[in-house]
mmCIF file with all atom_site columns, C-alpha atoms in Angstrom:
data_model
loop_
_atom_site.group_PDB
_atom_site.id
_atom_site.type_symbol
_atom_site.label_atom_id
_atom_site.label_alt_id
_atom_site.label_comp_id
_atom_site.label_asym_id
_atom_site.label_entity_id
_atom_site.label_seq_id
_atom_site.pdbx_PDB_ins_code
_atom_site.Cartn_x
_atom_site.Cartn_y
_atom_site.Cartn_z
_atom_site.occupancy
_atom_site.B_iso_or_equiv
_atom_site.pdbx_formal_charge
_atom_site.auth_seq_id
_atom_site.auth_comp_id
_atom_site.auth_asym_id
_atom_site.auth_atom_id
_atom_site.pdbx_PDB_model_num
ATOM 1   C CA . ALA A 1 1   ? 0.000   0.000   0.000   1.00 0.00 ? 25  ALA A CA 1
ATOM 2   C CA . THR A 1 2   ? 1.125   3.516   -0.669  1.00 0.00 ? 26  THR A CA 1
ATOM 3   C CA . GLY A 1 3   ? 0.006   6.809   0.727   1.00 0.00 ? 27  GLY A CA 1
ATOM 4   C CA . ASP A 1 4   ? 0.994   9.863   2.639   1.00 0.00 ? 28  ASP A CA 1
ATOM 5   C CA . PRO A 1 5   ? 0.902   9.033   6.365   1.00 0.00 ? 29  PRO A CA 1
ATOM 6   C CA . THR A 1 6   ? 0.187   12.686  7.199   1.00 0.00 ? 30  THR A CA 1
ATOM 7   C CA . ASN A 1 7   ? -3.218  12.328  5.559   1.00 0.00 ? 31  ASN A CA 1
ATOM 8   C CA . GLY A 1 8   ? -5.870  9.702   6.099   1.00 0.00 ? 32  GLY A CA 1
ATOM 9   C CA . ASP A 1 9   ? -5.894  6.584   3.968   1.00 0.00 ? 33  ASP A CA 1
ATOM 10  C CA . VAL A 1 10  ? -8.797  4.758   2.434   1.00 0.00 ? 34  VAL A CA 1
ATOM 11  C CA . TYR A 1 11  ? -8.035  1.053   2.145   1.00 0.00 ? 35  TYR A CA 1
ATOM 12  C CA . ILE A 1 12  ? -9.828  -1.031  -0.424  1.00 0.00 ? 36  ILE A CA 1
ATOM 13  C CA . MET A 1 13  ? -9.571  -4.776  -0.896  1.00 0.00 ? 37  MET A CA 1
ATOM 14  C CA . CYS A 1 14  ? -10.674 -5.872  -4.382  1.00 0.00 ? 38  CYS A CA 1
ATOM 15  C CA . ARG A 1 15  ? -10.964 -9.094  -6.345  1.00 0.00 ? 39  ARG A CA 1
ATOM 16  C CA . LYS A 1 16  ? -11.867 -7.639  -9.744  1.00 0.00 ? 40  LYS A CA 1
ATOM 17  C CA . ALA A 1 17  ? -9.567  -5.907  -12.173 1.00 0.00 ? 41  ALA A CA 1
ATOM 18  C CA . ALA A 1 18  ? -12.354 -3.636  -13.396 1.00 0.00 ? 42  ALA A CA 1
ATOM 19  C CA . SER A 1 19  ? -13.003 -2.243  -9.914  1.00 0.00 ? 43  SER A CA 1
ATOM 20  C CA . ILE A 1 20  ? -9.920  -0.046  -9.697  1.00 0.00 ? 44  ILE A CA 1
ATOM 21  C CA . ALA A 1 21  ? -8.539  2.183   -12.425 1.00 0.00 ? 45  ALA A CA 1
ATOM 22  C CA . MET A 1 22  ? -5.439  3.671   -10.857 1.00 0.00 ? 46  MET A CA 1
ATOM 23  C CA . LYS A 1 23  ? -2.490  3.123   -13.194 1.00 0.00 ? 47  LYS A CA 1
ATOM 24  C CA . ASP A 1 24  ? 0.134   3.845   -10.531 1.00 0.00 ? 48  ASP A CA 1
ATOM 25  C CA . THR A 1 25  ? -1.001  1.080   -8.182  1.00 0.00 ? 49  THR A CA 1
ATOM 26  C CA . ILE A 1 26  ? -2.004  -1.695  -10.586 1.00 0.00 ? 50  ILE A CA 1
ATOM 27  C CA . PRO A 1 27  ? 0.680   -4.153  -11.771 1.00 0.00 ? 51  PRO A CA 1
ATOM 28  C CA . GLN A 1 28  ? 1.325   -4.191  -15.531 1.00 0.00 ? 52  GLN A CA 1
ATOM 29  C CA . ASP A 1 29  ? 0.266   -7.833  -15.922 1.00 0.00 ? 53  ASP A CA 1
ATOM 30  C CA . PRO A 1 30  ? -3.422  -8.051  -14.901 1.00 0.00 ? 54  PRO A CA 1
ATOM 31  C CA . PHE A 1 31  ? -3.262  -11.857 -14.721 1.00 0.00 ? 55  PHE A CA 1
ATOM 32  C CA . LYS A 1 32  ? -0.987  -11.552 -11.690 1.00 0.00 ? 56  LYS A CA 1
ATOM 33  C CA . TRP A 1 33  ? -3.605  -9.704  -9.651  1.00 0.00 ? 57  TRP A CA 1
ATOM 34  C CA . THR A 1 34  ? -7.067  -10.342 -11.084 1.00 0.00 ? 58  THR A CA 1
ATOM 35  C CA . MET A 1 35  ? -7.851  -13.267 -8.753  1.00 0.00 ? 59  MET A CA 1
ATOM 36  C CA . ARG A 1 36  ? -5.788  -12.143 -5.755  1.00 0.00 ? 60  ARG A CA 1
ATOM 37  C CA . GLU A 1 37  ? -6.824  -9.696  -3.113  1.00 0.00 ? 61  GLU A CA 1
ATOM 38  C CA . PHE A 1 38  ? -4.889  -6.453  -3.167  1.00 0.00 ? 62  PHE A CA 1
ATOM 39  C CA . MET A 1 39  ? -5.093  -3.182  -1.329  1.00 0.00 ? 63  MET A CA 1
ATOM 40  C CA . ILE A 1 40  ? -4.596  0.396   -2.448  1.00 0.00 ? 64  ILE A CA 1
ATOM 41  C CA . SER A 1 41  ? -4.356  3.593   -0.495  1.00 0.00 ? 65  SER A CA 1
ATOM 42  C CA . LEU A 1 42  ? -6.067  6.768   -1.638  1.00 0.00 ? 66  LEU A CA 1
ATOM 43  C CA . ARG A 1 43  ? -4.837  10.034  -0.221  1.00 0.00 ? 67  ARG A CA 1
ATOM 44  C CA . ALA A 1 44  ? -7.368  12.296  1.448   1.00 0.00 ? 68  ALA A CA 1
ATOM 45  C CA . SER A 1 45  ? -7.007  16.008  0.801   1.00 0.00 ? 69  SER A CA 1
ATOM 46  C CA . ASP A 1 46  ? -8.721  17.303  3.915   1.00 0.00 ? 70  ASP A CA 1
ATOM 47  C CA . SER A 1 47  ? -11.059 14.906  5.631   1.00 0.00 ? 71  SER A CA 1
ATOM 48  C CA . PHE A 1 48  ? -13.301 12.057  4.619   1.00 0.00 ? 72  PHE A CA 1
ATOM 49  C CA . PRO A 1 49  ? -16.989 12.430  3.913   1.00 0.00 ? 73  PRO A CA 1
ATOM 50  C CA . ALA A 1 50  ? -19.108 10.919  6.661   1.00 0.00 ? 74  ALA A CA 1
ATOM 51  C CA . ASP A 1 51  ? -20.204 8.112   4.346   1.00 0.00 ? 75  ASP A CA 1
ATOM 52  C CA . ALA A 1 52  ? -16.718 7.223   3.032   1.00 0.00 ? 76  ALA A CA 1
ATOM 53  C CA . SER A 1 53  ? -16.850 3.661   4.352   1.00 0.00 ? 77  SER A CA 1
ATOM 54  C CA . SER A 1 54  ? -20.251 2.937   2.847   1.00 0.00 ? 78  SER A CA 1
ATOM 55  C CA . ARG A 1 55  ? -19.081 4.403   -0.476  1.00 0.00 ? 79  ARG A CA 1
ATOM 56  C CA . ILE A 1 56  ? -16.075 2.081   -0.444  1.00 0.00 ? 80  ILE A CA 1
ATOM 57  C CA . ARG A 1 57  ? -18.280 -0.951  0.170   1.00 0.00 ? 81  ARG A CA 1
ATOM 58  C CA . GLN A 1 58  ? -20.475 0.013   -2.807  1.00 0.00 ? 82  GLN A CA 1
ATOM 59  C CA . ILE A 1 59  ? -17.587 -0.419  -5.245  1.00 0.00 ? 83  ILE A CA 1
ATOM 60  C CA . ASP A 1 60  ? -18.087 -3.618  -7.202  1.00 0.00 ? 84  ASP A CA 1
ATOM 61  C CA . GLY A 1 61  ? -15.680 -6.274  -5.956  1.00 0.00 ? 85  GLY A CA 1
ATOM 62  C CA . VAL A 1 62  ? -14.801 -4.687  -2.615  1.00 0.00 ? 86  VAL A CA 1
ATOM 63  C CA . VAL A 1 63  ? -14.210 -7.313  0.061   1.00 0.00 ? 87  VAL A CA 1
ATOM 64  C CA . HIS A 1 64  ? -13.226 -5.084  3.007   1.00 0.00 ? 88  HIS A CA 1
ATOM 65  C CA . GLY A 1 65  ? -12.473 -1.389  3.202   1.00 0.00 ? 89  GLY A CA 1
ATOM 66  C CA . GLY A 1 66  ? -12.609 1.578   5.472   1.00 0.00 ? 90  GLY A CA 1
ATOM 67  C CA . VAL A 1 67  ? -10.973 4.725   6.707   1.00 0.00 ? 91  VAL A CA 1
ATOM 68  C CA . LEU A 1 68  ? -7.701  4.678   8.648   1.00 0.00 ? 92  LEU A CA 1
ATOM 69  C CA . TRP A 1 69  ? -5.826  7.836   9.621   1.00 0.00 ? 93  TRP A CA 1
ATOM 70  C CA . PRO A 1 70  ? -3.220  9.078   12.092  1.00 0.00 ? 94  PRO A CA 1
ATOM 71  C CA . LEU A 1 71  ? -4.807  11.098  14.881  1.00 0.00 ? 95  LEU A CA 1
ATOM 72  C CA . PRO A 1 72  ? -4.018  14.824  14.700  1.00 0.00 ? 96  PRO A CA 1
ATOM 73  C CA . LEU A 1 73  ? -2.141  15.044  18.014  1.00 0.00 ? 97  LEU A CA 1
ATOM 74  C CA . ARG A 1 74  ? 1.286   16.673  17.959  1.00 0.00 ? 98  ARG A CA 1
ATOM 75  C CA . HIS A 1 75  ? 2.760   15.387  21.229  1.00 0.00 ? 99  HIS A CA 1
ATOM 76  C CA . PRO A 1 76  ? 0.280   12.993  22.792  1.00 0.00 ? 100 PRO A CA 1
ATOM 77  C CA . ALA A 1 77  ? 0.820   11.652  26.282  1.00 0.00 ? 101 ALA A CA 1
ATOM 78  C CA . VAL A 1 78  ? 0.275   7.893   25.964  1.00 0.00 ? 102 VAL A CA 1
ATOM 79  C CA . SER A 1 79  ? 0.667   5.468   28.834  1.00 0.00 ? 103 SER A CA 1
ATOM 80  C CA . GLY A 1 80  ? -0.494  2.184   30.276  1.00 0.00 ? 104 GLY A CA 1
ATOM 81  C CA . VAL A 1 81  ? -0.552  3.856   33.709  1.00 0.00 ? 105 VAL A CA 1
ATOM 82  C CA . PRO A 1 82  ? -2.704  6.901   34.631  1.00 0.00 ? 106 PRO A CA 1
ATOM 83  C CA . GLU A 1 83  ? -0.892  10.246  34.691  1.00 0.00 ? 107 GLU A CA 1
ATOM 84  C CA . LEU A 1 84  ? 2.375   8.786   33.370  1.00 0.00 ? 108 LEU A CA 1
ATOM 85  C CA . ASP A 1 85  ? 3.273   9.833   29.837  1.00 0.00 ? 109 ASP A CA 1
ATOM 86  C CA . THR A 1 86  ? 6.745   8.415   29.207  1.00 0.00 ? 110 THR A CA 1
ATOM 87  C CA . SER A 1 87  ? 6.094   4.789   28.212  1.00 0.00 ? 111 SER A CA 1
ATOM 88  C CA . GLY A 1 88  ? 4.321   5.717   24.956  1.00 0.00 ? 112 GLY A CA 1
ATOM 89  C CA . ASP A 1 89  ? 7.266   7.442   23.300  1.00 0.00 ? 113 ASP A CA 1
ATOM 90  C CA . GLY A 1 90  ? 7.458   6.503   19.630  1.00 0.00 ? 114 GLY A CA 1
ATOM 91  C CA . LEU A 1 91  ? 3.929   5.134   19.451  1.00 0.00 ? 115 LEU A CA 1
ATOM 92  C CA . THR A 1 92  ? 1.473   6.324   16.824  1.00 0.00 ? 116 THR A CA 1
ATOM 93  C CA . LEU A 1 93  ? -2.251  6.838   17.292  1.00 0.00 ? 117 LEU A CA 1
ATOM 94  C CA . TYR A 1 94  ? -4.825  5.967   14.641  1.00 0.00 ? 118 TYR A CA 1
ATOM 95  C CA . GLY A 1 95  ? -8.544  6.102   14.086  1.00 0.00 ? 119 GLY A CA 1
ATOM 96  C CA . ALA A 1 96  ? -9.982  3.292   11.972  1.00 0.00 ? 120 ALA A CA 1
ATOM 97  C CA . ASP A 1 97  ? -13.195 1.823   10.706  1.00 0.00 ? 121 ASP A CA 1
ATOM 98  C CA . PRO A 1 98  ? -13.648 -1.779  11.821  1.00 0.00 ? 122 PRO A CA 1
ATOM 99  C CA . ASP A 1 99  ? -13.529 -2.993  8.208   1.00 0.00 ? 123 ASP A CA 1
ATOM 100 C CA . ALA A 1 100 ? -10.250 -1.138  7.598   1.00 0.00 ? 124 ALA A CA 1
ATOM 101 C CA . LEU A 1 101 ? -8.634  -3.283  10.291  1.00 0.00 ? 125 LEU A CA 1
ATOM 102 C CA . VAL A 1 102 ? -10.031 -6.448  8.721   1.00 0.00 ? 126 VAL A CA 1
ATOM 103 C CA . ALA A 1 103 ? -8.554  -5.349  5.353   1.00 0.00 ? 127 ALA A CA 1
ATOM 104 C CA . LEU A 1 104 ? -5.090  -5.311  6.945   1.00 0.00 ? 128 LEU A CA 1
ATOM 105 C CA . HIS A 1 105 ? -5.367  -9.068  7.674   1.00 0.00 ? 129 HIS A CA 1
ATOM 106 C CA . PRO A 1 106 ? -4.438  -8.959  11.375  1.00 0.00 ? 130 PRO A CA 1
ATOM 107 C CA . VAL A 1 107 ? -3.348  -11.940 13.437  1.00 0.00 ? 131 VAL A CA 1
ATOM 108 C CA . MET A 1 108 ? -4.495  -11.450 17.022  1.00 0.00 ? 132 MET A CA 1
ATOM 109 C CA . SER A 1 109 ? -2.315  -12.476 19.960  1.00 0.00 ? 133 SER A CA 1
ATOM 110 C CA . ALA A 1 110 ? -5.056  -11.638 22.475  1.00 0.00 ? 134 ALA A CA 1
ATOM 111 C CA . GLY A 1 111 ? -8.621  -10.370 22.475  1.00 0.00 ? 135 GLY A CA 1
ATOM 112 C CA . ARG A 1 112 ? -10.384 -9.114  19.385  1.00 0.00 ? 136 ARG A CA 1
ATOM 113 C CA . LEU A 1 113 ? -10.775 -6.225  16.985  1.00 0.00 ? 137 LEU A CA 1
ATOM 114 C CA . PHE A 1 114 ? -13.415 -3.609  17.654  1.00 0.00 ? 138 PHE A CA 1
ATOM 115 C CA . ASP A 1 115 ? -16.520 -3.943  15.503  1.00 0.00 ? 139 ASP A CA 1
ATOM 116 C CA . ASP A 1 116 ? -19.514 -1.930  14.263  1.00 0.00 ? 140 ASP A CA 1
ATOM 117 C CA . PHE A 1 117 ? -21.108 -2.090  17.726  1.00 0.00 ? 141 PHE A CA 1
ATOM 118 C CA . HIS A 1 118 ? -18.112 -0.307  19.293  1.00 0.00 ? 142 HIS A CA 1
ATOM 119 C CA . ALA A 1 119 ? -18.013 2.206   16.451  1.00 0.00 ? 143 ALA A CA 1
ATOM 120 C CA . ARG A 1 120 ? -21.752 3.026   16.502  1.00 0.00 ? 144 ARG A CA 1
ATOM 121 C CA . ARG A 1 121 ? -21.691 3.603   20.257  1.00 0.00 ? 145 ARG A CA 1
ATOM 122 C CA . LYS A 1 122 ? -18.375 5.519   20.179  1.00 0.00 ? 146 LYS A CA 1
ATOM 123 C CA . GLU A 1 123 ? -17.039 3.108   22.780  1.00 0.00 ? 147 GLU A CA 1
ATOM 124 C CA . ARG A 1 124 ? -13.782 4.105   24.443  1.00 0.00 ? 148 ARG A CA 1
ATOM 125 C CA . VAL A 1 125 ? -11.899 0.988   23.403  1.00 0.00 ? 149 VAL A CA 1
ATOM 126 C CA . ALA A 1 126 ? -8.527  0.441   21.744  1.00 0.00 ? 150 ALA A CA 1
ATOM 127 C CA . VAL A 1 127 ? -6.676  -2.227  19.841  1.00 0.00 ? 151 VAL A CA 1
ATOM 128 C CA . LEU A 1 128 ? -2.906  -2.227  20.232  1.00 0.00 ? 152 LEU A CA 1
ATOM 129 C CA . GLY A 1 129 ? -0.163  -3.461  17.988  1.00 0.00 ? 153 GLY A CA 1
ATOM 130 C CA . SER A 1 130 ? 2.123   -5.930  19.772  1.00 0.00 ? 154 SER A CA 1
ATOM 131 C CA . ALA A 1 131 ? 5.027   -3.462  19.968  1.00 0.00 ? 155 ALA A CA 1
ATOM 132 C CA . ALA A 1 132 ? 2.740   -0.796  21.442  1.00 0.00 ? 156 ALA A CA 1
ATOM 133 C CA . ALA A 1 133 ? 1.378   -3.272  24.009  1.00 0.00 ? 157 ALA A CA 1
ATOM 134 C CA . SER A 1 134 ? 4.919   -4.222  24.998  1.00 0.00 ? 158 SER A CA 1
ATOM 135 C CA . ARG A 1 135 ? 6.006   -0.580  25.400  1.00 0.00 ? 159 ARG A CA 1
ATOM 136 C CA . LEU A 1 136 ? 2.934   0.168   27.481  1.00 0.00 ? 160 LEU A CA 1
ATOM 137 C CA . GLY A 1 137 ? 3.496   -2.871  29.712  1.00 0.00 ? 161 GLY A CA 1
ATOM 138 C CA . ILE A 1 138 ? 0.261   -4.556  28.652  1.00 0.00 ? 162 ILE A CA 1
ATOM 139 C CA . THR A 1 139 ? 0.855   -8.303  28.579  1.00 0.00 ? 163 THR A CA 1
ATOM 140 C CA . ARG A 1 140 ? -2.604  -9.710  29.381  1.00 0.00 ? 164 ARG A CA 1
ATOM 141 C CA . LEU A 1 141 ? -6.199  -8.712  28.767  1.00 0.00 ? 165 LEU A CA 1
ATOM 142 C CA . ASP A 1 142 ? -7.910  -10.666 31.546  1.00 0.00 ? 166 ASP A CA 1
ATOM 143 C CA . ALA A 1 143 ? -7.375  -7.777  33.981  1.00 0.00 ? 167 ALA A CA 1
ATOM 144 C CA . ASN A 1 144 ? -9.096  -5.319  31.574  1.00 0.00 ? 168 ASN A CA 1
ATOM 145 C CA . PRO A 1 145 ? -6.068  -3.104  30.950  1.00 0.00 ? 169 PRO A CA 1
ATOM 146 C CA . ALA A 1 146 ? -6.442  0.445   29.721  1.00 0.00 ? 170 ALA A CA 1
ATOM 147 C CA . VAL A 1 147 ? -4.367  2.873   27.731  1.00 0.00 ? 171 VAL A CA 1
ATOM 148 C CA . PHE A 1 148 ? -4.377  6.563   28.629  1.00 0.00 ? 172 PHE A CA 1
ATOM 149 C CA . ILE A 1 149 ? -4.178  9.167   25.870  1.00 0.00 ? 173 ILE A CA 1
ATOM 150 C CA . ASN A 1 150 ? -3.824  12.723  27.125  1.00 0.00 ? 174 ASN A CA 1
ATOM 151 C CA . GLY A 1 151 ? -5.571  11.640  30.312  1.00 0.00 ? 175 GLY A CA 1
ATOM 152 C CA . SER A 1 152 ? -8.503  9.894   28.580  1.00 0.00 ? 176 SER A CA 1
ATOM 153 C CA . THR A 1 153 ? -9.006  6.202   29.303  1.00 0.00 ? 177 THR A CA 1
ATOM 154 C CA . TYR A 1 154 ? -9.531  3.551   26.624  1.00 0.00 ? 178 TYR A CA 1
ATOM 155 C CA . THR A 1 155 ? -10.084 -0.120  27.497  1.00 0.00 ? 179 THR A CA 1
ATOM 156 C CA . VAL A 1 156 ? -7.771  -2.413  25.552  1.00 0.00 ? 180 VAL A CA 1
ATOM 157 C CA . ILE A 1 157 ? -9.835  -5.155  23.898  1.00 0.00 ? 181 ILE A CA 1
ATOM 158 C CA . GLY A 1 158 ? -7.238  -6.655  21.568  1.00 0.00 ? 182 GLY A CA 1
ATOM 159 C CA . VAL A 1 159 ? -3.571  -6.966  20.711  1.00 0.00 ? 183 VAL A CA 1
ATOM 160 C CA . ILE A 1 160 ? -2.476  -7.535  17.126  1.00 0.00 ? 184 ILE A CA 1
ATOM 161 C CA . ALA A 1 161 ? 0.511   -9.883  16.835  1.00 0.00 ? 185 ALA A CA 1
ATOM 162 C CA . ASP A 1 162 ? 1.072   -9.432  13.103  1.00 0.00 ? 186 ASP A CA 1
ATOM 163 C CA . LEU A 1 163 ? -0.347  -7.634  10.075  1.00 0.00 ? 187 LEU A CA 1
ATOM 164 C CA . GLN A 1 164 ? -0.155  -8.744  6.474   1.00 0.00 ? 188 GLN A CA 1
ATOM 165 C CA . ARG A 1 165 ? -0.413  -5.091  5.419   1.00 0.00 ? 189 ARG A CA 1
ATOM 166 C CA . ARG A 1 166 ? 0.964   -1.959  7.124   1.00 0.00 ? 190 ARG A CA 1
ATOM 167 C CA . PRO A 1 167 ? 3.157   -3.731  9.730   1.00 0.00 ? 191 PRO A CA 1
ATOM 168 C CA . GLU A 1 168 ? 4.213   -0.321  11.088  1.00 0.00 ? 192 GLU A CA 1
ATOM 169 C CA . LEU A 1 169 ? 0.817   -0.279  12.811  1.00 0.00 ? 193 LEU A CA 1
ATOM 170 C CA . LEU A 1 170 ? 2.225   -2.789  15.300  1.00 0.00 ? 194 LEU A CA 1
ATOM 171 C CA . PHE A 1 171 ? 3.635   0.337   17.018  1.00 0.00 ? 195 PHE A CA 1
ATOM 172 C CA . SER A 1 172 ? 0.174   1.901   17.222  1.00 0.00 ? 196 SER A CA 1
ATOM 173 C CA . VAL A 1 173 ? -2.835  2.431   19.425  1.00 0.00 ? 197 VAL A CA 1
ATOM 174 C CA . ILE A 1 174 ? -5.940  2.191   17.214  1.00 0.00 ? 198 ILE A CA 1
ATOM 175 C CA . LEU A 1 175 ? -9.330  3.620   18.190  1.00 0.00 ? 199 LEU A CA 1
ATOM 176 C CA . PRO A 1 176 ? -12.704 3.174   16.466  1.00 0.00 ? 200 PRO A CA 1
ATOM 177 C CA . ALA A 1 177 ? -13.188 5.946   13.894  1.00 0.00 ? 201 ALA A CA 1
ATOM 178 C CA . PRO A 1 178 ? -16.237 7.624   15.533  1.00 0.00 ? 202 PRO A CA 1
ATOM 179 C CA . THR A 1 179 ? -14.528 7.538   18.950  1.00 0.00 ? 203 THR A CA 1
ATOM 180 C CA . ALA A 1 180 ? -11.364 9.107   17.485  1.00 0.00 ? 204 ALA A CA 1
ATOM 181 C CA . LEU A 1 181 ? -13.346 11.748  15.569  1.00 0.00 ? 205 LEU A CA 1
ATOM 182 C CA . ALA A 1 182 ? -15.303 12.755  18.668  1.00 0.00 ? 206 ALA A CA 1
ATOM 183 C CA . ALA A 1 183 ? -12.212 12.950  20.879  1.00 0.00 ? 207 ALA A CA 1
ATOM 184 C CA . TYR A 1 184 ? -9.506  14.252  18.530  1.00 0.00 ? 208 TYR A CA 1
ATOM 185 C CA . GLY A 1 185 ? -11.140 15.507  15.336  1.00 0.00 ? 209 GLY A CA 1
ATOM 186 C CA . PRO A 1 186 ? -10.725 14.642  11.656  1.00 0.00 ? 210 PRO A CA 1
ATOM 187 C CA . PRO A 1 187 ? -7.445  14.098  9.788   1.00 0.00 ? 211 PRO A CA 1
ATOM 188 C CA . LEU A 1 188 ? -5.436  17.254  9.255   1.00 0.00 ? 212 LEU A CA 1
#
């Protein structure tokens, strides 16, 4: 996947060659990708329309897709302990639609991904990449651990061990898109 990490990304998984017409991201030999799943990243100029995810799913051949963007926080205080902001150095924060996470093909080491229920209700939950969980000292989920972002609490419901796409997100704290929009605003 390609894209500018300073803007939001729209991830689309497709099975049909006719679904995507972006010359820069499609391999020259269509037989190499027609039957495989592949993902592209579209750069957002300002912010996404409210119905971006539903528009993505209306594209013929889309398997999974959604919005994923870095949260617009310059120097966030991130910690696995209340009022301590040093353990989250080097971590990134993202907002994501549930289907965007599925499109990344995650392998979970613990818990689960957030889903449409969490997104609709703007639940204060988070999914961590394995490197982020390690830095924050979160090793188990049975004690209902939380991550603290600028003093706000988010219950950790899952830890991603590996990603087929965008492995750099293993160093991230990922919130449901509506939760992230309400707390931190749209992509810059």
